[in-house]
Amino acid sequence: MSSANKKKFTISVEGNIGSGKSTVLSHLAKSSLCDIIPEPIESWTNHKGHNVLAMFYDDPHRWAFVFETNALMSLTKLHMQDAKAPVKVMERSIHSARYCFIENLYQSNVLKDVEFQILGDYFDMLTANETCKLDLIIYLRATPKTCLERIRARNRPEETNIDLNYLTTLHRRHEEWLIPHAYGDTPSPPVLIVDANQNKERVYTDTNNHVINLISC
Ligand code: TTP
């Protein structure tokens, strides 16, 4: 293998709640090309005994700031993890926490202005160097209706109150962030879109092809 081929890449798989990120990551885990970094959901449902995700859904105005502070911190720890395989694949990133969730909570008046500004400062500090840099985003683009059906089927206890309205606004935030690509002031990584309404096999094939193309260019 030439030294050019030894370059390592970091990919983030992004998409609405229920778009199928975890199942795509489980599939990519079978490839020797990829080291998989799953979402730190355990640190959200059991943070030293506190289910911060459930607290957030029960009372968003009280707990959104706490939840998002912890989300930024736990996702940054994953950005800092080294990978042995040529491609490190993350489920979500500090960037979707900022540009989809935090933005959405602010626009819907759940986060107060001062909370939004503090989270913004925190994000700017965490992204001031290369630690949280991505080489590629794979966007699993699914309709809010498909996402809702999948969320209902998996039946995570914290998520029973999620409705089509919430998924539609989060979908909009993903679209604004990734299409057209407005990535704050930092240089943008390329965004590749996978139609995540398709059946699993088609989604796996499309995602695999994107990973293979990345390392062969
Ligand atoms: P997702 O990160 O969308 O993970 P998922 O397991 O739902 O993804 P998929 O179905 O595609 O495999 O969300 C996990 C939970 O965390 C979800 O209830 C939304 C919540 N969340 C926030 O509220 N704010 C955040 O900043 C992040 C990153 C997640």
PDB file of C-alpha atoms and ligand atoms in Angstrom:
ATOM      1  CA  MET A   1       0.000   0.000   0.000  1.00  0.00           C
ATOM      2  CA  SER A   2       1.433   3.408  -0.923  1.00  0.00           C
ATOM      3  CA  SER A   3       1.809   6.067   1.766  1.00  0.00           C
ATOM      4  CA  ALA A   4      -0.945   8.089   0.038  1.00  0.00           C
ATOM      5  CA  ASN A   5      -3.372   5.217   0.665  1.00  0.00           C
ATOM      6  CA  LYS A   6      -2.568   5.186   4.372  1.00  0.00           C
ATOM      7  CA  LYS A   7      -4.359   8.456   5.034  1.00  0.00           C
ATOM      8  CA  LYS A   8      -7.060   8.074   7.673  1.00  0.00           C
ATOM      9  CA  PHE A   9     -10.549   9.456   7.260  1.00  0.00           C
ATOM     10  CA  THR A  10     -13.316  10.398   9.642  1.00  0.00           C
ATOM     11  CA  ILE A  11     -16.918  10.086   8.502  1.00  0.00           C
ATOM     12  CA  SER A  12     -20.017  11.119  10.399  1.00  0.00           C
ATOM     13  CA  VAL A  13     -23.333   9.428   9.636  1.00  0.00           C
ATOM     14  CA  GLU A  14     -26.051  12.018  10.138  1.00  0.00           C
ATOM     15  CA  GLY A  15     -29.843  12.082   9.803  1.00  0.00           C
ATOM     16  CA  ASN A  16     -33.035  12.631  11.744  1.00  0.00           C
ATOM     17  CA  ILE A  17     -33.975  10.581  14.825  1.00  0.00           C
ATOM     18  CA  GLY A  18     -35.080   7.191  13.480  1.00  0.00           C
ATOM     19  CA  SER A  19     -33.452   7.599  10.055  1.00  0.00           C
ATOM     20  CA  GLY A  20     -31.440   4.384  10.571  1.00  0.00           C
ATOM     21  CA  LYS A  21     -27.976   5.594  11.605  1.00  0.00           C
ATOM     22  CA  SER A  22     -27.391   2.788  14.157  1.00  0.00           C
ATOM     23  CA  THR A  23     -28.305  -0.001  11.743  1.00  0.00           C
ATOM     24  CA  VAL A  24     -26.022   1.469   9.059  1.00  0.00           C
ATOM     25  CA  LEU A  25     -23.175   1.610  11.577  1.00  0.00           C
ATOM     26  CA  SER A  26     -23.793  -2.033  12.605  1.00  0.00           C
ATOM     27  CA  HIS A  27     -23.545  -2.976   8.961  1.00  0.00           C
ATOM     28  CA  LEU A  28     -20.334  -0.965   8.372  1.00  0.00           C
ATOM     29  CA  ALA A  29     -18.851  -2.623  11.485  1.00  0.00           C
ATOM     30  CA  LYS A  30     -18.531  -5.841   9.422  1.00  0.00           C
ATOM     31  CA  SER A  31     -16.002  -4.135   7.108  1.00  0.00           C
ATOM     32  CA  SER A  32     -12.305  -4.268   8.012  1.00  0.00           C
ATOM     33  CA  LEU A  33     -12.003  -0.793   6.467  1.00  0.00           C
ATOM     34  CA  CYS A  34     -14.057   0.806   9.242  1.00  0.00           C
ATOM     35  CA  ASP A  35     -13.776   1.399  12.978  1.00  0.00           C
ATOM     36  CA  ILE A  36     -17.205   2.240  14.319  1.00  0.00           C
ATOM     37  CA  ILE A  37     -17.807   4.823  17.027  1.00  0.00           C
ATOM     38  CA  PRO A  38     -21.424   4.459  18.150  1.00  0.00           C
ATOM     39  CA  GLU A  39     -23.395   7.324  19.660  1.00  0.00           C
ATOM     40  CA  PRO A  40     -22.804   7.763  23.434  1.00  0.00           C
ATOM     41  CA  ILE A  41     -26.476   7.094  24.242  1.00  0.00           C
ATOM     42  CA  GLU A  42     -25.461   5.297  27.482  1.00  0.00           C
ATOM     43  CA  SER A  43     -23.966   8.561  28.770  1.00  0.00           C
ATOM     44  CA  TRP A  44     -27.335  10.220  28.049  1.00  0.00           C
ATOM     45  CA  THR A  45     -29.638   7.581  29.574  1.00  0.00           C
ATOM     46  CA  ASN A  46     -27.391   6.780  32.536  1.00  0.00           C
ATOM     47  CA  HIS A  47     -25.042   9.608  33.399  1.00  0.00           C
ATOM     48  CA  LYS A  48     -23.817   8.562  36.842  1.00  0.00           C
ATOM     49  CA  GLY A  49     -27.334   7.343  37.601  1.00  0.00           C
ATOM     50  CA  HIS A  50     -29.227  10.166  35.846  1.00  0.00           C
ATOM     51  CA  ASN A  51     -31.318   9.515  32.735  1.00  0.00           C
ATOM     52  CA  VAL A  52     -30.660  12.928  31.169  1.00  0.00           C
ATOM     53  CA  LEU A  53     -32.450  11.956  27.940  1.00  0.00           C
ATOM     54  CA  ALA A  54     -35.669  11.121  29.831  1.00  0.00           C
ATOM     55  CA  MET A  55     -35.331  14.291  31.937  1.00  0.00           C
ATOM     56  CA  PHE A  56     -34.976  16.330  28.741  1.00  0.00           C
ATOM     57  CA  TYR A  57     -38.079  14.849  27.093  1.00  0.00           C
ATOM     58  CA  ASP A  58     -40.113  15.161  30.335  1.00  0.00           C
ATOM     59  CA  ASP A  59     -39.247  18.846  30.851  1.00  0.00           C
ATOM     60  CA  PRO A  60     -37.317  20.331  27.897  1.00  0.00           C
ATOM     61  CA  HIS A  61     -37.296  23.914  29.220  1.00  0.00           C
ATOM     62  CA  ARG A  62     -35.612  22.791  32.444  1.00  0.00           C
ATOM     63  CA  TRP A  63     -33.177  20.227  31.042  1.00  0.00           C
ATOM     64  CA  ALA A  64     -32.325  21.126  27.395  1.00  0.00           C
ATOM     65  CA  PHE A  65     -29.229  23.120  28.395  1.00  0.00           C
ATOM     66  CA  VAL A  66     -27.961  20.322  30.632  1.00  0.00           C
ATOM     67  CA  PHE A  67     -28.676  17.693  27.993  1.00  0.00           C
ATOM     68  CA  GLU A  68     -26.941  19.612  25.202  1.00  0.00           C
ATOM     69  CA  THR A  69     -23.913  20.470  27.358  1.00  0.00           C
ATOM     70  CA  ASN A  70     -23.491  16.764  28.059  1.00  0.00           C
ATOM     71  CA  ALA A  71     -24.140  15.876  24.395  1.00  0.00           C
ATOM     72  CA  LEU A  72     -21.392  18.270  23.212  1.00  0.00           C
ATOM     73  CA  MET A  73     -18.954  16.900  25.800  1.00  0.00           C
ATOM     74  CA  SER A  74     -19.672  13.200  25.172  1.00  0.00           C
ATOM     75  CA  LEU A  75     -19.544  13.608  21.380  1.00  0.00           C
ATOM     76  CA  THR A  76     -16.247  15.512  21.624  1.00  0.00           C
ATOM     77  CA  LYS A  77     -14.749  12.569  23.536  1.00  0.00           C
ATOM     78  CA  LEU A  78     -15.655  10.376  20.553  1.00  0.00           C
ATOM     79  CA  HIS A  79     -14.075  12.836  18.110  1.00  0.00           C
ATOM     80  CA  MET A  80     -10.883  12.457  20.181  1.00  0.00           C
ATOM     81  CA  GLN A  81     -10.813   8.642  19.919  1.00  0.00           C
ATOM     82  CA  ASP A  82      -8.196   7.153  17.602  1.00  0.00           C
ATOM     83  CA  ALA A  83      -9.133   4.513  15.072  1.00  0.00           C
ATOM     84  CA  LYS A  84      -6.940   1.684  13.797  1.00  0.00           C
ATOM     85  CA  ALA A  85      -8.845   1.068  10.553  1.00  0.00           C
ATOM     86  CA  PRO A  86      -8.476   3.492   7.620  1.00  0.00           C
ATOM     87  CA  VAL A  87     -11.945   4.929   8.185  1.00  0.00           C
ATOM     88  CA  LYS A  88     -13.376   6.067  11.516  1.00  0.00           C
ATOM     89  CA  VAL A  89     -17.176   6.155  11.288  1.00  0.00           C
ATOM     90  CA  MET A  90     -19.044   8.157  13.902  1.00  0.00           C
ATOM     91  CA  GLU A  91     -22.776   8.146  14.596  1.00  0.00           C
ATOM     92  CA  ARG A  92     -23.543  11.833  14.762  1.00  0.00           C
ATOM     93  CA  SER A  93     -21.039  14.520  15.652  1.00  0.00           C
ATOM     94  CA  ILE A  94     -20.666  17.664  17.673  1.00  0.00           C
ATOM     95  CA  HIS A  95     -21.762  19.462  14.488  1.00  0.00           C
ATOM     96  CA  SER A  96     -25.268  17.969  14.341  1.00  0.00           C
ATOM     97  CA  ALA A  97     -25.714  18.601  18.062  1.00  0.00           C
ATOM     98  CA  ARG A  98     -24.986  22.269  17.333  1.00  0.00           C
ATOM     99  CA  TYR A  99     -26.601  22.856  13.941  1.00  0.00           C
ATOM    100  CA  CYS A 100     -29.679  20.623  14.306  1.00  0.00           C
ATOM    101  CA  PHE A 101     -30.614  20.132  17.949  1.00  0.00           C
ATOM    102  CA  ILE A 102     -29.284  23.264  19.681  1.00  0.00           C
ATOM    103  CA  GLU A 103     -30.420  25.440  16.781  1.00  0.00           C
ATOM    104  CA  ASN A 104     -33.858  23.846  16.850  1.00  0.00           C
ATOM    105  CA  LEU A 105     -34.247  24.208  20.624  1.00  0.00           C
ATOM    106  CA  TYR A 106     -33.331  27.879  20.353  1.00  0.00           C
ATOM    107  CA  GLN A 107     -35.635  28.593  17.420  1.00  0.00           C
ATOM    108  CA  SER A 108     -38.503  26.910  19.267  1.00  0.00           C
ATOM    109  CA  ASN A 109     -37.841  29.033  22.391  1.00  0.00           C
ATOM    110  CA  VAL A 110     -36.856  26.104  24.568  1.00  0.00           C
ATOM    111  CA  LEU A 111     -33.265  27.305  25.061  1.00  0.00           C
ATOM    112  CA  LYS A 112     -32.974  30.826  26.455  1.00  0.00           C
ATOM    113  CA  ASP A 113     -30.755  33.303  24.639  1.00  0.00           C
ATOM    114  CA  VAL A 114     -28.039  33.124  27.322  1.00  0.00           C
ATOM    115  CA  GLU A 115     -28.086  29.294  27.219  1.00  0.00           C
ATOM    116  CA  PHE A 116     -27.815  29.342  23.430  1.00  0.00           C
ATOM    117  CA  GLN A 117     -24.887  31.802  23.569  1.00  0.00           C
ATOM    118  CA  ILE A 118     -23.021  29.701  26.160  1.00  0.00           C
ATOM    119  CA  LEU A 119     -23.496  26.516  24.136  1.00  0.00           C
ATOM    120  CA  GLY A 120     -22.311  28.431  21.054  1.00  0.00           C
ATOM    121  CA  ASP A 121     -19.142  29.576  22.862  1.00  0.00           C
ATOM    122  CA  TYR A 122     -18.530  26.024  24.063  1.00  0.00           C
ATOM    123  CA  PHE A 123     -18.967  24.696  20.506  1.00  0.00           C
ATOM    124  CA  ASP A 124     -16.618  27.367  19.086  1.00  0.00           C
ATOM    125  CA  MET A 125     -13.944  26.414  21.613  1.00  0.00           C
ATOM    126  CA  LEU A 126     -14.322  22.688  20.867  1.00  0.00           C
ATOM    127  CA  THR A 127     -14.049  23.276  17.117  1.00  0.00           C
ATOM    128  CA  ALA A 128     -11.156  25.775  17.263  1.00  0.00           C
ATOM    129  CA  ASN A 129      -8.654  23.068  16.273  1.00  0.00           C
ATOM    130  CA  GLU A 130      -8.729  19.904  14.122  1.00  0.00           C
ATOM    131  CA  THR A 131     -10.028  17.536  16.828  1.00  0.00           C
ATOM    132  CA  CYS A 132     -13.640  17.559  15.673  1.00  0.00           C
ATOM    133  CA  LYS A 133     -12.864  17.787  11.963  1.00  0.00           C
ATOM    134  CA  LEU A 134     -14.772  15.530   9.555  1.00  0.00           C
ATOM    135  CA  ASP A 135     -13.672  14.411   6.090  1.00  0.00           C
ATOM    136  CA  LEU A 136     -17.149  13.398   4.952  1.00  0.00           C
ATOM    137  CA  ILE A 137     -20.743  13.489   6.108  1.00  0.00           C
ATOM    138  CA  ILE A 138     -23.121  10.767   4.976  1.00  0.00           C
ATOM    139  CA  TYR A 139     -26.661  12.110   5.317  1.00  0.00           C
ATOM    140  CA  LEU A 140     -29.354   9.454   5.732  1.00  0.00           C
ATOM    141  CA  ARG A 141     -32.255  11.420   4.356  1.00  0.00           C
ATOM    142  CA  ALA A 142     -35.641   9.995   5.336  1.00  0.00           C
ATOM    143  CA  THR A 143     -39.087  11.549   5.502  1.00  0.00           C
ATOM    144  CA  PRO A 144     -40.291  12.495   8.997  1.00  0.00           C
ATOM    145  CA  LYS A 145     -43.130   9.966   8.527  1.00  0.00           C
ATOM    146  CA  THR A 146     -40.671   7.097   7.899  1.00  0.00           C
ATOM    147  CA  CYS A 147     -38.638   8.189  10.957  1.00  0.00           C
ATOM    148  CA  LEU A 148     -41.742   8.237  13.145  1.00  0.00           C
ATOM    149  CA  GLU A 149     -42.720   4.719  12.046  1.00  0.00           C
ATOM    150  CA  ARG A 150     -39.222   3.451  12.923  1.00  0.00           C
ATOM    151  CA  ILE A 151     -39.169   5.260  16.294  1.00  0.00           C
ATOM    152  CA  ARG A 152     -42.545   3.704  17.164  1.00  0.00           C
ATOM    153  CA  ALA A 153     -41.339   0.262  16.094  1.00  0.00           C
ATOM    154  CA  ARG A 154     -38.194   0.402  18.259  1.00  0.00           C
ATOM    155  CA  ASN A 155     -40.156   1.859  21.192  1.00  0.00           C
ATOM    156  CA  ARG A 156     -37.363   3.539  23.214  1.00  0.00           C
ATOM    157  CA  PRO A 157     -39.111   4.453  26.514  1.00  0.00           C
ATOM    158  CA  GLU A 158     -37.712   8.041  26.596  1.00  0.00           C
ATOM    159  CA  GLU A 159     -39.053   8.778  23.081  1.00  0.00           C
ATOM    160  CA  THR A 160     -42.764   8.011  23.467  1.00  0.00           C
ATOM    161  CA  ASN A 161     -43.679  11.733  23.235  1.00  0.00           C
ATOM    162  CA  ILE A 162     -41.854  12.367  19.932  1.00  0.00           C
ATOM    163  CA  ASP A 163     -44.409  13.383  17.301  1.00  0.00           C
ATOM    164  CA  LEU A 164     -44.469  14.156  13.589  1.00  0.00           C
ATOM    165  CA  ASN A 165     -44.272  17.883  14.258  1.00  0.00           C
ATOM    166  CA  TYR A 166     -40.984  17.578  16.186  1.00  0.00           C
ATOM    167  CA  LEU A 167     -39.497  15.280  13.528  1.00  0.00           C
ATOM    168  CA  THR A 168     -40.585  17.678  10.776  1.00  0.00           C
ATOM    169  CA  THR A 169     -38.803  20.639  12.395  1.00  0.00           C
ATOM    170  CA  LEU A 170     -35.683  18.527  13.026  1.00  0.00           C
ATOM    171  CA  HIS A 171     -35.816  17.362   9.403  1.00  0.00           C
ATOM    172  CA  ARG A 172     -35.855  21.012   8.319  1.00  0.00           C
ATOM    173  CA  ARG A 173     -32.794  21.747  10.484  1.00  0.00           C
ATOM    174  CA  HIS A 174     -30.916  18.839   8.866  1.00  0.00           C
ATOM    175  CA  GLU A 175     -31.889  20.086   5.395  1.00  0.00           C
ATOM    176  CA  GLU A 176     -30.827  23.681   6.154  1.00  0.00           C
ATOM    177  CA  TRP A 177     -27.531  22.440   7.544  1.00  0.00           C
ATOM    178  CA  LEU A 178     -26.664  19.874   4.868  1.00  0.00           C
ATOM    179  CA  ILE A 179     -28.542  21.042   1.722  1.00  0.00           C
ATOM    180  CA  PRO A 180     -27.392  23.602   0.706  1.00  0.00           C
ATOM    181  CA  HIS A 181     -24.371  23.200   2.810  1.00  0.00           C
ATOM    182  CA  ALA A 182     -24.029  25.994   5.391  1.00  0.00           C
ATOM    183  CA  TYR A 183     -21.421  24.837   7.863  1.00  0.00           C
ATOM    184  CA  GLY A 184     -20.822  27.852  10.064  1.00  0.00           C
ATOM    185  CA  ASP A 185     -17.515  29.565   9.416  1.00  0.00           C
ATOM    186  CA  THR A 186     -15.448  26.375   9.278  1.00  0.00           C
ATOM    187  CA  PRO A 187     -14.476  24.704   5.981  1.00  0.00           C
ATOM    188  CA  SER A 188     -17.172  22.269   4.892  1.00  0.00           C
ATOM    189  CA  PRO A 189     -16.610  18.576   4.445  1.00  0.00           C
ATOM    190  CA  PRO A 190     -18.426  17.085   1.445  1.00  0.00           C
ATOM    191  CA  VAL A 191     -21.943  15.795   2.120  1.00  0.00           C
ATOM    192  CA  LEU A 192     -23.193  12.633   0.395  1.00  0.00           C
ATOM    193  CA  ILE A 193     -26.880  11.877   0.553  1.00  0.00           C
ATOM    194  CA  VAL A 194     -28.376   8.405   0.896  1.00  0.00           C
ATOM    195  CA  ASP A 195     -32.101   7.920   0.376  1.00  0.00           C
ATOM    196  CA  ALA A 196     -32.896   6.352   3.747  1.00  0.00           C
ATOM    197  CA  ASN A 197     -36.524   5.630   2.854  1.00  0.00           C
ATOM    198  CA  GLN A 198     -35.248   2.681   0.800  1.00  0.00           C
ATOM    199  CA  ASN A 199     -35.018  -0.832   2.206  1.00  0.00           C
ATOM    200  CA  LYS A 200     -32.000  -1.645   4.405  1.00  0.00           C
ATOM    201  CA  GLU A 201     -30.036  -3.482   1.702  1.00  0.00           C
ATOM    202  CA  ARG A 202     -30.189  -0.507  -0.687  1.00  0.00           C
ATOM    203  CA  VAL A 203     -29.171   1.900   2.091  1.00  0.00           C
ATOM    204  CA  TYR A 204     -26.232  -0.397   3.038  1.00  0.00           C
ATOM    205  CA  THR A 205     -25.071  -0.641  -0.593  1.00  0.00           C
ATOM    206  CA  ASP A 206     -25.220   3.123  -1.152  1.00  0.00           C
ATOM    207  CA  THR A 207     -23.373   3.833   2.106  1.00  0.00           C
ATOM    208  CA  ASN A 208     -20.688   1.189   1.422  1.00  0.00           C
ATOM    209  CA  ASN A 209     -20.088   2.668  -2.019  1.00  0.00           C
ATOM    210  CA  HIS A 210     -19.546   6.113  -0.504  1.00  0.00           C
ATOM    211  CA  VAL A 211     -16.982   4.709   1.968  1.00  0.00           C
ATOM    212  CA  ILE A 212     -15.108   2.804  -0.749  1.00  0.00           C
ATOM    213  CA  ASN A 213     -15.055   5.851  -3.037  1.00  0.00           C
ATOM    214  CA  LEU A 214     -13.664   7.995  -0.207  1.00  0.00           C
ATOM    215  CA  ILE A 215     -10.648   5.804   0.455  1.00  0.00           C
ATOM    216  CA  SER A 216      -9.911   5.111  -3.191  1.00  0.00           C
ATOM    217  CA  CYS A 217      -9.648   8.743  -4.275  1.00  0.00           C
TER     218      CYS A 217
HETATM  219  P1  TTP B   1     -30.132  10.190  17.409  1.00  0.00           P
HETATM  220  O1  TTP B   1     -28.780  10.790  17.561  1.00  0.00           O
HETATM  221  O2  TTP B   1     -30.894  10.643  16.231  1.00  0.00           O
HETATM  222  O3  TTP B   1     -29.943   8.602  17.410  1.00  0.00           O
HETATM  223  P2  TTP B   1     -30.993   7.468  17.001  1.00  0.00           P
HETATM  224  O4  TTP B   1     -30.585   6.222  17.742  1.00  0.00           O
HETATM  225  O5  TTP B   1     -32.374   7.952  17.212  1.00  0.00           O
HETATM  226  O6  TTP B   1     -30.679   7.337  15.471  1.00  0.00           O
HETATM  227  P3  TTP B   1     -31.158   6.237  14.427  1.00  0.00           P
HETATM  228  O7  TTP B   1     -32.572   5.883  14.746  1.00  0.00           O
HETATM  229  O8  TTP B   1     -30.988   6.935  13.107  1.00  0.00           O
HETATM  230  O9  TTP B   1     -30.236   5.058  14.597  1.00  0.00           O
HETATM  231  O10 TTP B   1     -30.948  10.509  18.715  1.00  0.00           O
HETATM  232  C1  TTP B   1     -30.811   9.830  19.953  1.00  0.00           C
HETATM  233  C2  TTP B   1     -31.683  10.571  20.948  1.00  0.00           C
HETATM  234  O11 TTP B   1     -30.982  11.716  21.455  1.00  0.00           O
HETATM  235  C3  TTP B   1     -32.961  11.112  20.329  1.00  0.00           C
HETATM  236  O12 TTP B   1     -34.023  10.954  21.257  1.00  0.00           O
HETATM  237  C4  TTP B   1     -32.671  12.584  20.093  1.00  0.00           C
HETATM  238  C5  TTP B   1     -31.717  12.922  21.219  1.00  0.00           C
HETATM  239  N1  TTP B   1     -30.777  14.013  20.948  1.00  0.00           N
HETATM  240  C6  TTP B   1     -31.095  15.310  21.368  1.00  0.00           C
HETATM  241  O13 TTP B   1     -32.200  15.540  21.880  1.00  0.00           O
HETATM  242  N2  TTP B   1     -30.174  16.297  21.215  1.00  0.00           N
HETATM  243  C7  TTP B   1     -28.946  16.077  20.641  1.00  0.00           C
HETATM  244  O14 TTP B   1     -28.124  17.025  20.533  1.00  0.00           O
HETATM  245  C8  TTP B   1     -28.643  14.757  20.177  1.00  0.00           C
HETATM  246  C9  TTP B   1     -27.309  14.508  19.511  1.00  0.00           C
HETATM  247  C10 TTP B   1     -29.575  13.764  20.353  1.00  0.00           C
END
